[in-house]
mmCIF file of C-alpha atoms in Angstrom:
data_model
loop_
_atom_site.group_PDB
_atom_site.id
_atom_site.type_symbol
_atom_site.label_atom_id
_atom_site.label_comp_id
_atom_site.label_asym_id
_atom_site.label_seq_id
_atom_site.Cartn_x
_atom_site.Cartn_y
_atom_site.Cartn_z
ATOM 1 C CA ARG A 1 164.236 32.680 194.545
ATOM 2 C CA ALA A 2 160.482 33.005 194.534
ATOM 3 C CA GLY A 3 160.334 36.472 192.986
ATOM 4 C CA ASP A 4 162.066 38.675 190.458
ATOM 5 C CA ALA A 5 163.813 40.601 193.248
ATOM 6 C CA SER A 6 165.893 37.569 194.232
ATOM 7 C CA ALA A 7 169.656 37.892 194.452
ATOM 8 C CA PRO A 8 171.583 36.525 191.482
ATOM 9 C CA LEU A 9 173.066 33.061 191.852
ATOM 10 C CA THR A 10 176.483 34.386 190.824
ATOM 11 C CA ASN A 11 177.265 35.607 194.383
ATOM 12 C CA PRO A 12 180.065 33.242 195.533
ATOM 13 C CA THR A 13 179.795 34.167 199.242
ATOM 14 C CA LEU A 14 177.505 32.628 201.807
ATOM 15 C CA THR A 15 175.121 34.919 203.621
ATOM 16 C CA GLU A 16 173.681 33.991 206.997
ATOM 17 C CA MET A 17 169.968 34.470 207.386
ATOM 18 C CA ALA A 18 167.147 33.488 209.708
ATOM 19 C CA VAL A 19 163.854 32.001 208.663
ATOM 20 C CA SER A 20 160.734 32.047 210.800
ATOM 21 C CA TRP A 21 157.082 31.190 210.446
ATOM 22 C CA ILE A 22 153.933 31.361 212.510
ATOM 23 C CA VAL A 23 152.732 28.061 213.976
ATOM 24 C CA PRO A 24 149.294 28.102 215.639
ATOM 25 C CA ALA A 25 149.525 27.144 219.318
ATOM 26 C CA GLY A 26 153.170 26.108 218.861
ATOM 27 C CA LEU A 27 152.158 22.782 217.333
ATOM 28 C CA ILE A 28 153.323 21.087 214.175
ATOM 29 C CA TYR A 29 151.025 18.615 212.461
ATOM 30 C CA ALA A 30 152.335 15.902 210.175
ATOM 31 C CA ASP A 31 151.513 16.681 206.562
ATOM 32 C CA ASP A 32 150.044 13.271 205.816
ATOM 33 C CA SER A 33 146.906 12.243 207.646
ATOM 34 C CA LYS A 34 146.423 8.731 208.978
ATOM 35 C CA THR A 35 143.219 6.725 208.758
ATOM 36 C CA GLU A 36 141.999 3.564 210.474
ATOM 37 C CA THR A 37 138.652 1.776 210.274
ATOM 38 C CA ALA A 38 136.831 0.042 213.126
ATOM 39 C CA GLN A 39 134.019 -2.427 212.586
ATOM 40 C CA PRO A 40 131.019 -2.251 214.924
ATOM 41 C CA PHE A 41 131.193 -4.116 218.201
ATOM 42 C CA THR A 42 127.937 -5.142 219.817
ATOM 43 C CA GLU A 43 127.822 -6.829 223.200
ATOM 44 C CA VAL A 44 126.259 -10.284 223.013
ATOM 45 C CA ALA A 45 123.881 -11.507 225.698
ATOM 46 C CA PRO A 46 125.213 -14.408 227.778
ATOM 47 C CA GLY A 47 124.458 -17.868 226.375
ATOM 48 C CA LEU A 48 123.081 -20.957 228.021
ATOM 49 C CA THR A 49 124.538 -22.378 231.210
ATOM 50 C CA PHE A 50 125.580 -26.023 231.238
ATOM 51 C CA ASP A 51 127.683 -28.506 233.143
ATOM 52 C CA ALA A 52 131.234 -28.526 231.838
ATOM 53 C CA THR A 53 134.256 -30.696 232.316
ATOM 54 C CA PHE A 54 137.484 -28.837 232.972
ATOM 55 C CA PRO A 55 139.996 -28.203 231.595
ATOM 56 C CA ALA A 56 138.029 -26.752 228.693
ATOM 57 C CA SER A 57 139.246 -24.715 225.756
ATOM 58 C CA PHE A 58 137.569 -21.727 224.178
ATOM 59 C CA PRO A 59 138.186 -19.929 220.887
ATOM 60 C CA SER A 60 140.389 -16.862 221.064
ATOM 61 C CA PHE A 61 138.697 -13.474 221.385
ATOM 62 C CA THR A 62 139.312 -10.878 218.718
ATOM 63 C CA SER A 63 138.392 -7.293 219.475
ATOM 64 C CA SER A 64 136.799 -5.009 216.922
ATOM 65 C CA ALA A 65 138.859 -2.119 218.293
ATOM 66 C CA ALA A 66 141.186 -0.378 215.845
ATOM 67 C CA ALA A 67 144.789 0.385 216.808
ATOM 68 C CA LEU A 68 145.571 4.049 216.053
ATOM 69 C CA LEU A 69 149.235 5.038 216.176
ATOM 70 C CA ASN A 70 150.079 8.687 216.908
ATOM 71 C CA GLU A 71 153.814 8.901 216.208
ATOM 72 C CA GLY A 72 153.914 12.494 217.453
ATOM 73 C CA THR A 73 154.966 13.768 220.866
ATOM 74 C CA LEU A 74 151.622 15.366 221.831
ATOM 75 C CA ASP A 75 147.972 14.350 221.918
ATOM 76 C CA ALA A 76 146.393 14.449 218.453
ATOM 77 C CA HIS A 77 142.867 15.575 217.658
ATOM 78 C CA TRP A 78 140.846 13.413 215.302
ATOM 79 C CA THR A 79 137.776 13.335 213.120
ATOM 80 C CA ALA A 80 135.560 10.297 212.689
ATOM 81 C CA GLU A 81 132.856 9.270 210.296
ATOM 82 C CA LEU A 82 130.484 6.648 211.692
ATOM 83 C CA TYR A 83 128.695 5.079 208.734
ATOM 84 C CA GLY A 84 125.178 3.711 209.121
ATOM 85 C CA PRO A 85 122.965 1.943 209.564
ATOM 86 C CA PHE A 86 123.131 1.898 213.353
ATOM 87 C CA THR A 87 121.414 3.088 216.526
ATOM 88 C CA GLY A 88 122.839 4.322 219.825
ATOM 89 C CA PRO A 89 126.469 4.715 218.708
ATOM 90 C CA ALA A 90 129.474 5.091 220.983
ATOM 91 C CA LEU A 91 133.084 5.835 220.025
ATOM 92 C CA ILE A 92 135.260 4.644 222.888
ATOM 93 C CA ASN A 93 138.949 5.162 223.605
ATOM 94 C CA ARG A 94 139.673 1.745 225.151
ATOM 95 C CA THR A 95 143.159 2.901 226.175
ATOM 96 C CA THR A 96 141.844 5.636 228.519
ATOM 97 C CA GLY A 97 138.281 4.425 229.088
ATOM 98 C CA GLU A 98 136.816 7.706 227.803
ATOM 99 C CA GLY A 99 134.032 7.685 225.260
ATOM 100 C CA LEU A 100 131.372 9.591 223.370
ATOM 101 C CA TYR A 101 127.897 8.067 223.763
ATOM 102 C CA PHE A 102 124.794 8.917 221.710
ATOM 103 C CA PRO A 103 121.821 6.929 223.077
ATOM 104 C CA GLY A 104 118.664 7.287 221.028
ATOM 105 C CA LEU A 105 120.465 8.453 217.875
ATOM 106 C CA THR A 106 119.769 6.586 214.630
ATOM 107 C CA ILE A 107 121.787 6.932 211.421
ATOM 108 C CA THR A 108 120.402 5.247 208.317
ATOM 109 C CA ALA A 109 122.279 3.426 205.570
ATOM 110 C CA GLY A 110 123.972 5.869 203.218
ATOM 111 C CA ASP A 111 124.471 8.508 205.926
ATOM 112 C CA TYR A 112 127.239 9.055 208.472
ATOM 113 C CA LEU A 113 127.757 10.800 211.791
ATOM 114 C CA HIS A 114 130.741 13.172 211.603
ATOM 115 C CA LEU A 115 132.626 13.809 214.887
ATOM 116 C CA ASP A 116 135.386 16.417 215.280
ATOM 117 C CA SER A 117 137.356 16.287 218.544
ATOM 118 C CA LEU A 118 139.063 19.673 218.070
ATOM 119 C CA HIS A 119 135.896 21.655 217.379
ATOM 120 C CA ARG A 120 133.670 19.275 219.351
ATOM 121 C CA THR A 121 131.048 19.070 216.652
ATOM 122 C CA VAL A 122 128.582 16.294 215.854
ATOM 123 C CA THR A 123 126.873 16.485 212.464
ATOM 124 C CA VAL A 124 125.192 14.240 209.929
ATOM 125 C CA ASN A 125 127.111 13.921 206.658
ATOM 126 C CA GLY A 126 129.415 16.767 207.760
ATOM 127 C CA ILE A 127 126.691 19.385 207.222
ATOM 128 C CA ALA A 128 127.059 22.126 209.857
ATOM 129 C CA THR A 129 123.300 22.761 210.059
ATOM 130 C CA ALA A 130 122.568 19.038 210.585
ATOM 131 C CA THR A 131 123.913 18.972 214.140
ATOM 132 C CA ARG A 132 123.227 15.996 216.427
ATOM 133 C CA TYR A 133 125.064 17.411 219.450
ATOM 134 C CA GLY A 134 121.855 17.221 221.472
ATOM 135 C CA TYR A 135 122.030 13.401 221.389
ATOM 136 C CA LEU A 136 125.363 13.361 223.247
ATOM 137 C CA ASP A 137 125.106 11.825 226.729
ATOM 138 C CA PHE A 138 126.747 14.707 228.597
ATOM 139 C CA VAL A 139 126.901 12.836 231.916
ATOM 140 C CA ASN A 140 128.888 9.833 230.667
ATOM 141 C CA SER A 141 130.731 11.265 227.657
ATOM 142 C CA THR A 142 134.189 12.828 227.519
ATOM 143 C CA TRP A 143 135.836 14.325 224.432
ATOM 144 C CA TRP A 144 139.208 12.557 224.177
ATOM 145 C CA THR A 145 142.365 12.803 222.090
ATOM 146 C CA LEU A 146 144.901 10.312 220.762
ATOM 147 C CA GLY A 147 147.899 10.285 223.091
ATOM 148 C CA PRO A 148 151.391 9.617 221.748
ATOM 149 C CA GLY A 149 151.785 5.953 220.893
ATOM 150 C CA GLU A 150 149.050 3.410 220.274
ATOM 151 C CA THR A 151 145.411 4.035 221.179
ATOM 152 C CA MET A 152 142.720 1.371 220.873
ATOM 153 C CA VAL A 153 139.429 2.827 219.620
ATOM 154 C CA GLU A 154 136.146 0.937 219.471
ATOM 155 C CA PHE A 155 132.961 1.749 217.554
ATOM 156 C CA SER A 156 130.177 0.284 219.676
ATOM 157 C CA PRO A 157 126.590 0.904 218.518
ATOM 158 C CA ALA A 158 123.585 -0.544 220.357
ATOM 159 C CA SER A 159 122.597 -2.176 217.062
ATOM 160 C CA SER A 160 123.968 -2.104 213.535
ATOM 161 C CA ALA A 161 123.890 -3.804 210.162
ATOM 162 C CA PRO A 162 126.353 -3.954 207.276
ATOM 163 C CA PRO A 163 127.967 -1.780 205.999
ATOM 164 C CA ALA A 164 128.198 0.074 209.350
ATOM 165 C CA SER A 165 131.759 1.074 210.292
ATOM 166 C CA ALA A 166 133.788 3.938 211.744
ATOM 167 C CA THR A 167 136.669 5.683 209.984
ATOM 168 C CA ILE A 168 138.981 7.759 212.201
ATOM 169 C CA GLN A 169 141.471 10.263 210.769
ATOM 170 C CA TRP A 170 144.244 12.223 212.518
ATOM 171 C CA HIS A 171 147.626 13.899 212.034
ATOM 172 C CA ASP A 172 150.647 13.070 214.209
ATOM 173 C CA THR A 173 151.198 16.134 216.417
ATOM 174 C CA PHE A 174 154.481 17.590 217.690
ATOM 175 C CA LEU A 175 155.523 20.496 219.919
ATOM 176 C CA ILE A 176 158.102 22.813 218.435
#
């Protein structure tokens, strides 16, 4: 009943009809986007060696990787904003081992590196003319997607300082 030409509601009979719509690439994306944040992870150099008595106990390890849950049935593309300050960032899919590595790239405080896995773009502050694609390590990097289920994603810069973080956003994706 969207227009004036709609049938009156007084018709007591049911009429069969078919409804169709165009879906790009046969995919349906969940209406609501999901967002997770990962704190920077920086490898720490090994400490001192010393004589130890065993058994010994050590504190538990907590990863800085974020758990992203794609409740769809197909791989989901994502966007990420890596907030500075940091140098040499990497965004790594720890579930598959694939990652995007940007050695030599520096992002200052107040700026962010915007990554888009569908369009494979790398920009500063989401500005199309501020591309940083040339910093991508093409030999070791692979553009990856979020498979169905849980994916662990790690933001791993060579160096960083607060408030550096990575925010990843995606839509659950389904095949019709």
